[in-house]
GROMACS .gro file of C-alpha atoms in nm:
model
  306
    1UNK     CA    1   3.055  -2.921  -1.405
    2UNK     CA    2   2.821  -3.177  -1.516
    3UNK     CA    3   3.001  -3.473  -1.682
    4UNK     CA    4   2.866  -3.662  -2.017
    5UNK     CA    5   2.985  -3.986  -2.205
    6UNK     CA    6   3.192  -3.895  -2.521
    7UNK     CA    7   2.996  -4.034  -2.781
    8UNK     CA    8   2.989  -4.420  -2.770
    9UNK     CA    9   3.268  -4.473  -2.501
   10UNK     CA   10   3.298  -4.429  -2.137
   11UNK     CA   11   3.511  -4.133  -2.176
   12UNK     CA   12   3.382  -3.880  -1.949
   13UNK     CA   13   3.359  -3.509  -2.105
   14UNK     CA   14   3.230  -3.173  -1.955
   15UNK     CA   15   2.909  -3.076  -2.096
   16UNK     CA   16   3.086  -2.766  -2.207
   17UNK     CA   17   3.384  -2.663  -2.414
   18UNK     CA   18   3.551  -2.347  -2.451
   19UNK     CA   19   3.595  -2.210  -2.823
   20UNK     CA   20   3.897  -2.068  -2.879
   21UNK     CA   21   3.776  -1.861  -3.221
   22UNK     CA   22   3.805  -1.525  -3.072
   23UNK     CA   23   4.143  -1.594  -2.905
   24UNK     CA   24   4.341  -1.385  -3.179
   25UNK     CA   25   4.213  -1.073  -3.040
   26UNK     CA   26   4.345  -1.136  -2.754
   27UNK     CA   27   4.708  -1.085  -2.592
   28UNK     CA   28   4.849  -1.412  -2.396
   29UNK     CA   29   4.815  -1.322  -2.071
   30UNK     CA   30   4.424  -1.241  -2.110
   31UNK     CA   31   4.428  -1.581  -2.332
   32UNK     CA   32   4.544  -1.751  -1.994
   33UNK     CA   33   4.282  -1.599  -1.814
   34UNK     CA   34   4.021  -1.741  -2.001
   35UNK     CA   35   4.182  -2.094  -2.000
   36UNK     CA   36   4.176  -2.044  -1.583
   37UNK     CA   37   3.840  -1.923  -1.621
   38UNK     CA   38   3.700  -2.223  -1.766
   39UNK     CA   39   3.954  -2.475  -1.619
   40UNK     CA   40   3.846  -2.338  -1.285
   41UNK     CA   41   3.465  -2.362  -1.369
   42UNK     CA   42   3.480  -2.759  -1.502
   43UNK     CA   43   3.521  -2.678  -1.851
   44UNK     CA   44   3.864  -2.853  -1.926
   45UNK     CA   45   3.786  -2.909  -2.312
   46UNK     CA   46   3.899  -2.664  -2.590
   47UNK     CA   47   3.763  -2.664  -2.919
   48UNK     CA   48   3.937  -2.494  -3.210
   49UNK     CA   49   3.988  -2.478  -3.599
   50UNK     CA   50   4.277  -2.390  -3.811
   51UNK     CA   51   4.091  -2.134  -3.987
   52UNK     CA   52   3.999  -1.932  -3.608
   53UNK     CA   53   4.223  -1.547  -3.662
   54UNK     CA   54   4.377  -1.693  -3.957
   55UNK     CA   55   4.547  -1.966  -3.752
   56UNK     CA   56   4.637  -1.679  -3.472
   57UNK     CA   57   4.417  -1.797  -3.186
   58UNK     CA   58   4.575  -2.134  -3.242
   59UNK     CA   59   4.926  -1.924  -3.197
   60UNK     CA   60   4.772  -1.716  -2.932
   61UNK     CA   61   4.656  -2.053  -2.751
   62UNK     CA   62   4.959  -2.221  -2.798
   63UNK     CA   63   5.184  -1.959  -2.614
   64UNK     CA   64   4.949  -1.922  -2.329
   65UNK     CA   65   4.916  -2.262  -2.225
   66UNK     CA   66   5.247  -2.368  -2.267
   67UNK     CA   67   5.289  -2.120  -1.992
   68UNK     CA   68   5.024  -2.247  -1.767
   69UNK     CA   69   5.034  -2.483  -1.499
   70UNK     CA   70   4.788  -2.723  -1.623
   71UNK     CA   71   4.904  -3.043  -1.787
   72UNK     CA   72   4.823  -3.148  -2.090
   73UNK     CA   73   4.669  -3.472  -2.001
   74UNK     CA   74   4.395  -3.255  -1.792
   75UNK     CA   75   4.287  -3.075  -2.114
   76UNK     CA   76   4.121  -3.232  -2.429
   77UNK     CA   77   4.199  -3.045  -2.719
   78UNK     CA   78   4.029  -3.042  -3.052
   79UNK     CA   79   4.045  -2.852  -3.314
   80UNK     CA   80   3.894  -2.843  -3.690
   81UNK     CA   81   4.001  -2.824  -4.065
   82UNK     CA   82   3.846  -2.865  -4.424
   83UNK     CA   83   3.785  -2.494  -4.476
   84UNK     CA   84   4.035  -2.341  -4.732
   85UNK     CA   85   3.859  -1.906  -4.648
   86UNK     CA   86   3.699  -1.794  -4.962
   87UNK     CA   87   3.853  -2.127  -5.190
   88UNK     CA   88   3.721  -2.421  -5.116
   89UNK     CA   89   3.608  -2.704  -4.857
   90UNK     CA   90   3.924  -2.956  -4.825
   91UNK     CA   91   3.893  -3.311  -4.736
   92UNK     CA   92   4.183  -3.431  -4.934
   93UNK     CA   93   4.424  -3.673  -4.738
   94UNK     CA   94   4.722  -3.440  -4.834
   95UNK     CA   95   4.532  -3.138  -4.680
   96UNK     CA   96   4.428  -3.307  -4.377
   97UNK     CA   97   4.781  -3.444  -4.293
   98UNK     CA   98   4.938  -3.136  -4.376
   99UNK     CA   99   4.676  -2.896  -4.129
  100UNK     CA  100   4.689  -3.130  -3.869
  101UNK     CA  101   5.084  -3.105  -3.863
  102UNK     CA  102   5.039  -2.687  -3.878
  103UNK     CA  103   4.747  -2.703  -3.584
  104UNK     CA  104   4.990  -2.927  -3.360
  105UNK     CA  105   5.290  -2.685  -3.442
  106UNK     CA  106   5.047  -2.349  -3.339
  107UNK     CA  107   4.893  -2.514  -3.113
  108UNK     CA  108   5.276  -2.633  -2.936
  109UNK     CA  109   5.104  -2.983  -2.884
  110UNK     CA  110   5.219  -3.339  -2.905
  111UNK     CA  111   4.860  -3.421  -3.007
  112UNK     CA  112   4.518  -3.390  -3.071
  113UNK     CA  113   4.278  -3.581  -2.839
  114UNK     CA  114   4.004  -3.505  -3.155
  115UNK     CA  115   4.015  -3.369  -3.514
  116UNK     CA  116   3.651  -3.230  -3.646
  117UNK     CA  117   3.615  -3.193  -4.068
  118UNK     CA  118   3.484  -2.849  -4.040
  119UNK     CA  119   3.234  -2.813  -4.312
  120UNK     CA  120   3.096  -3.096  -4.598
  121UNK     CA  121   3.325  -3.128  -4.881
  122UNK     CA  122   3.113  -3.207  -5.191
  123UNK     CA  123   3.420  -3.385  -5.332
  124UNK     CA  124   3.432  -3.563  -5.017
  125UNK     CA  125   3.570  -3.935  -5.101
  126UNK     CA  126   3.582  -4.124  -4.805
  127UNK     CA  127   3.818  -4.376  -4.844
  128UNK     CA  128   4.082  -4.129  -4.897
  129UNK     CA  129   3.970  -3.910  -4.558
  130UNK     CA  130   3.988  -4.282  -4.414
  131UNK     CA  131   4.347  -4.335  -4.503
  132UNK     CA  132   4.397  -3.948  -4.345
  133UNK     CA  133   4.239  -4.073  -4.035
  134UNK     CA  134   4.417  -4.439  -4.005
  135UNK     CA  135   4.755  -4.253  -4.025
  136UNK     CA  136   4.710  -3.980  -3.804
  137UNK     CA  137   4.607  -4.227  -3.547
  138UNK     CA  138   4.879  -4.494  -3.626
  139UNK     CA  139   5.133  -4.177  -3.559
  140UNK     CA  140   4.970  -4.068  -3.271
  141UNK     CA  141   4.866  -3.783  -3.362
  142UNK     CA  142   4.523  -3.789  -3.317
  143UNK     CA  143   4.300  -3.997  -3.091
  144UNK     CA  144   3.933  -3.954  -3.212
  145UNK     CA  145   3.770  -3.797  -3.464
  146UNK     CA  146   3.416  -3.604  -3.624
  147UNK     CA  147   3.286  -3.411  -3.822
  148UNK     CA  148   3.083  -3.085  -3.813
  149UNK     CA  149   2.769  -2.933  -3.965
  150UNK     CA  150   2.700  -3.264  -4.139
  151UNK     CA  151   2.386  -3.409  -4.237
  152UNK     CA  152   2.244  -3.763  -4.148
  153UNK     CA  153   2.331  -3.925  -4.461
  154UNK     CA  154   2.674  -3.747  -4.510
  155UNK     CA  155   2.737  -3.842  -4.160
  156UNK     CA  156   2.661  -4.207  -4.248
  157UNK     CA  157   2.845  -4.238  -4.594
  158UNK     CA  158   3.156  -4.145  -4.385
  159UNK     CA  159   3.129  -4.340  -4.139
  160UNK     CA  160   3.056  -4.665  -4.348
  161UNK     CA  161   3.426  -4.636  -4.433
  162UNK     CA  162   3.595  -4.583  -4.137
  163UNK     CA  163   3.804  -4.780  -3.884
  164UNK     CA  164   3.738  -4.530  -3.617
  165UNK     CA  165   3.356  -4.441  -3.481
  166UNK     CA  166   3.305  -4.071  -3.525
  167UNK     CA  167   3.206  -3.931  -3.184
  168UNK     CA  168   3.125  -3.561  -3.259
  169UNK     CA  169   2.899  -3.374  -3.528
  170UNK     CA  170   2.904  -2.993  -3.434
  171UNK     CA  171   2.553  -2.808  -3.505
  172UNK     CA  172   2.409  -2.459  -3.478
  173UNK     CA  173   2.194  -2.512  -3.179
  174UNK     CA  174   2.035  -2.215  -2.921
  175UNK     CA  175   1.727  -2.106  -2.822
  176UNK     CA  176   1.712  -1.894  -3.165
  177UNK     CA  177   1.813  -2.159  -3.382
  178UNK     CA  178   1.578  -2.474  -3.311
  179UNK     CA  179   1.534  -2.611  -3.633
  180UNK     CA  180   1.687  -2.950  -3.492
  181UNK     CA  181   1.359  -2.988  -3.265
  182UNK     CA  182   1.095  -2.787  -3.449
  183UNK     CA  183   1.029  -3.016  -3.730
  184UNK     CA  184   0.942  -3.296  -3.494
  185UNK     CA  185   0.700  -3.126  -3.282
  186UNK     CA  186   0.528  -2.947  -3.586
  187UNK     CA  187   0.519  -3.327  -3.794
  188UNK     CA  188   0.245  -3.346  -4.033
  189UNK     CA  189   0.186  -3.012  -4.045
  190UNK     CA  190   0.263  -2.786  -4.344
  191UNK     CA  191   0.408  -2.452  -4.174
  192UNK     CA  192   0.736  -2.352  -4.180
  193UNK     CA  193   0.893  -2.542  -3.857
  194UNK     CA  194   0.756  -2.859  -4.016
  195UNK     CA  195   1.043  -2.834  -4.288
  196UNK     CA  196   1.349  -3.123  -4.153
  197UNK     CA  197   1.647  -2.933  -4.258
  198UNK     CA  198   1.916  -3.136  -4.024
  199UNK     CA  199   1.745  -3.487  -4.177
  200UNK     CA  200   1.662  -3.594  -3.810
  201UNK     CA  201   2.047  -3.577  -3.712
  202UNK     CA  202   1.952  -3.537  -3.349
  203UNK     CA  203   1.727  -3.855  -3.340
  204UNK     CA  204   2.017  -4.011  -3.509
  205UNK     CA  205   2.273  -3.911  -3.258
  206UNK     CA  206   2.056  -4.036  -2.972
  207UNK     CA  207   2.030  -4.373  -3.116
  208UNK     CA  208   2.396  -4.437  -3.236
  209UNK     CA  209   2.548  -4.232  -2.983
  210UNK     CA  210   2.711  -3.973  -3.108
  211UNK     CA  211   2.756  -3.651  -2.940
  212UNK     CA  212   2.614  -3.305  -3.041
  213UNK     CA  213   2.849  -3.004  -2.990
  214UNK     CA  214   2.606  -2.738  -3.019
  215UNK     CA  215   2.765  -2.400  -3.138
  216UNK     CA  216   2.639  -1.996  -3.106
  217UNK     CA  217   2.466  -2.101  -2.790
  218UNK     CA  218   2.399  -1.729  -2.746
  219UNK     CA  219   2.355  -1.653  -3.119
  220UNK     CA  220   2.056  -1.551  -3.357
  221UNK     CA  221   2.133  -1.557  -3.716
  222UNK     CA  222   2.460  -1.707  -3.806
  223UNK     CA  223   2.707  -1.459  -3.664
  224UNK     CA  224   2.452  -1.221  -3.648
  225UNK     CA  225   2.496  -1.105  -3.275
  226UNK     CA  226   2.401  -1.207  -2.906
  227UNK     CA  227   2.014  -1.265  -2.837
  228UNK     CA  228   2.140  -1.187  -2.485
  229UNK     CA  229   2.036  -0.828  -2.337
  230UNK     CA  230   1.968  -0.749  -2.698
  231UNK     CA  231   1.641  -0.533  -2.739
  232UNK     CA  232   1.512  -0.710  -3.024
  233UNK     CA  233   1.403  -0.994  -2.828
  234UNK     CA  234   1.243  -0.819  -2.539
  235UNK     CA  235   1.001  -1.099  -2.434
  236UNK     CA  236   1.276  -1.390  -2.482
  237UNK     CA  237   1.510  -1.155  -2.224
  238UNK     CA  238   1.213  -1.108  -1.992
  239UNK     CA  239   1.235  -1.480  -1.929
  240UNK     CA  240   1.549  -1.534  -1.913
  241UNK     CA  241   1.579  -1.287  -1.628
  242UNK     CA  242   1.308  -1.412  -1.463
  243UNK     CA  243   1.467  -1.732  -1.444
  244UNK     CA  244   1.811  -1.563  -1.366
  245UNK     CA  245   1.661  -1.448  -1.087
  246UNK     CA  246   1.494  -1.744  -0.900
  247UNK     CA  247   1.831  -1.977  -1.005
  248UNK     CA  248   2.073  -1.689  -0.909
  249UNK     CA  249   2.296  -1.675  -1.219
  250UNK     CA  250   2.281  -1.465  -1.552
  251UNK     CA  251   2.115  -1.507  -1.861
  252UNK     CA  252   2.387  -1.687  -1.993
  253UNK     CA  253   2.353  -1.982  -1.770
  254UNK     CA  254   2.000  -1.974  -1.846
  255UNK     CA  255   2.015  -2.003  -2.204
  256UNK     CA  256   2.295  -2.281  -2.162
  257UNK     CA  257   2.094  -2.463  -1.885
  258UNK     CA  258   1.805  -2.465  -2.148
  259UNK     CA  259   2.053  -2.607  -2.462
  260UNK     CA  260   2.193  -2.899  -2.163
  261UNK     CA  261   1.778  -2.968  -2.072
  262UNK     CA  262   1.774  -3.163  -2.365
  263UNK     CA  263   1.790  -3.584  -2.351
  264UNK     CA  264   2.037  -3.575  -2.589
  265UNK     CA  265   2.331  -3.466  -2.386
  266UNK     CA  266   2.438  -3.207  -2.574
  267UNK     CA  267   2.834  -3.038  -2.511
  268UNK     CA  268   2.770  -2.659  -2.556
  269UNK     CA  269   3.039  -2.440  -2.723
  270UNK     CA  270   3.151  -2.158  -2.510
  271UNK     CA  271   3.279  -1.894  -2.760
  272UNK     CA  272   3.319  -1.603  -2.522
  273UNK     CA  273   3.657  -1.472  -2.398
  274UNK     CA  274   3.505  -1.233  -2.152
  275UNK     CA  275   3.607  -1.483  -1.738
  276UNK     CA  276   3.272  -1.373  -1.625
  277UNK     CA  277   3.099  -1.495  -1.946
  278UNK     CA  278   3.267  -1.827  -1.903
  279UNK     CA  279   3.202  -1.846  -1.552
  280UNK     CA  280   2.793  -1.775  -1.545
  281UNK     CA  281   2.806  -1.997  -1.875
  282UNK     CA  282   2.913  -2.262  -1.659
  283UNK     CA  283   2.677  -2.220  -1.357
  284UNK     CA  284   2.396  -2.335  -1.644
  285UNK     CA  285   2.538  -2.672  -1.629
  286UNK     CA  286   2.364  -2.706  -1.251
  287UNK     CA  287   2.020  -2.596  -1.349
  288UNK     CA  288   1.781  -2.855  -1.461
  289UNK     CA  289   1.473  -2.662  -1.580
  290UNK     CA  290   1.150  -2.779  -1.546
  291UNK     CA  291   0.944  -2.862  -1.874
  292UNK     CA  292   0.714  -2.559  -1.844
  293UNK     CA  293   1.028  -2.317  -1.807
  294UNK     CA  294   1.208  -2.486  -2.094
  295UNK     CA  295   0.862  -2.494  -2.315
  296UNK     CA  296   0.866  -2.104  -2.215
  297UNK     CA  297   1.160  -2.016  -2.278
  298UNK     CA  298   1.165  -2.190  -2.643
  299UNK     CA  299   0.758  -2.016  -2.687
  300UNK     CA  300   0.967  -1.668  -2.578
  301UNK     CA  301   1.204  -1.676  -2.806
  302UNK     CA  302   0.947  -1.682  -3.083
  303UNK     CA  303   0.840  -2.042  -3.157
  304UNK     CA  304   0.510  -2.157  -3.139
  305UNK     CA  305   0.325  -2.499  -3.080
  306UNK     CA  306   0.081  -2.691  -3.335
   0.00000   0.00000   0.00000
């Protein structure tokens, strides 16, 4: 499994993570199979959220690898909170103590190696999700932190009052979601892909290292369903076998090897609970595409150049 630096440190990280948010639907031994599956393949780095099954993969998760062999110190865990379902966002310090203590009890850990705020809070004061942070850490709780689906500027305003750096922002990223590298290539023009709707976030993260967890890999839409074998994207599919076949994988480790092509050494976000999934995901990790089959693949899938 290719390796990547965690943000601004010298941690080393795989440049994929296994997403636990389908976990509830499945029973503990198959949970453990997945954990092997990815284990086995590199990919010792779980990512999670208190609000995955209701809090039931974290249960689910919990039970199966407190059965496994592994030990703890081989995995880092991270999970996310800030989402109240169908209330509110939640960045309060009383909220954020309190879900971290109810992740670490589901979860049957000691710790968290990172805690992600899942979505922006518009009554977001950071000073208060500072004091949240400082104390989690102090108790050991936690040892690093970030944020997801955050924009430059929201990104920055935390940051400015924090003791810790944040090393993560997580981002809807795939071949059918490429709004994060559209805008640049179309600049100055006045079409659609021109329009900056991540306010240069990936620039950003390449110059203050920070890394990009890019989640849906294998997504169109937001939730919408797999682009993979899916017959409304016949010419994107055509590629991606094509290029299955002369690298000897699946589509999957196509579409990841084309997410990982990027400079900005992006960790991908495994979602899928399927061993054979996880293990072709992985394979994508040893492909380096050439420009013209990453330009291809990201023309294929419906974009076009200036």
């Amino acid at each position: 499994m290719k390796r990547i630096k965690m943000g601004c440190t010298t941690l080393s990280i795989p440049a994929m993570a296994l997403g636990i948010m389908r976990m509830n639907q499945k029973s503990v031994p198959e949970a453990q199979v997945a954990i092997q599956a990815a284990y086995d393949a590199g990919i010792n780095f779980i990512d999670s959220a208190d609000i995955y099954g209701g809090g039931k993969s974290e249960e689910i998760f919990g039970q199966a690898f407190s059965q496994m062999q592994i030990k703890r110190e081989e995995m880092f865990i991270q999970s996310k909170t800030g989402i109240v379902p169908g209330k509110r966002y939640d960045f309060s310090k009383e909220h954020i103590l309190h879900s971290v203590d109810e992740i670490l009890e589901r979860m049957q850990l000691d710790y968290l190696d990172s805690l992600v705020l899942h979505r922006p809070d518009a009554l977001m004061d950071p000073e208060e999700v500072a004091e949240a942070f400082d104390q989690l850490q102090a108790a050991g709780k936690v040892r690093f932190f970030g944020v997801s689906n955050f924009d430059t500027a929201q990104f920055k305003l935390l940051q400015s009052c924090l003791s810790q750096r944040l090393m993560f922002n997580q981002l809807q990223f795939s071949l059918k979601h490429t709004g994060m590298i559209d805008f640049g290539m179309h600049m100055n023009m006045v079409d659609k892909p021109s329009v900056d709707r991540d306010s240069q976030f990936l620039d950003y993260a390449c110059l203050h290292k920070v890394t990009v967890q890019a989640w849906s890999p294998f997504q169109y839409g937001m939730f919408e369903g797999t682009f993979i074998d899916n017959d409304g994207f016949p010419k994107l599919n055509q590629e991606l076998q094509k290029l299955a076949d002369k690298y000897e994988v699946g589509k999957n480790a196509i579409a990841a090897a084309w997410i990982l092509r990027h400079p900005a050494n992006i960790q991908m976000l495994v979602g899928s609970m399927n061993p054979q999934h996880i293990r072709d995901s992985a394979k994508g990790a040893k492909i380096r595409l050439t420009r013209q089959e990453w330009y291809d693949l990201y023309l294929d899938a419906g974009n076009y150049l200036p």
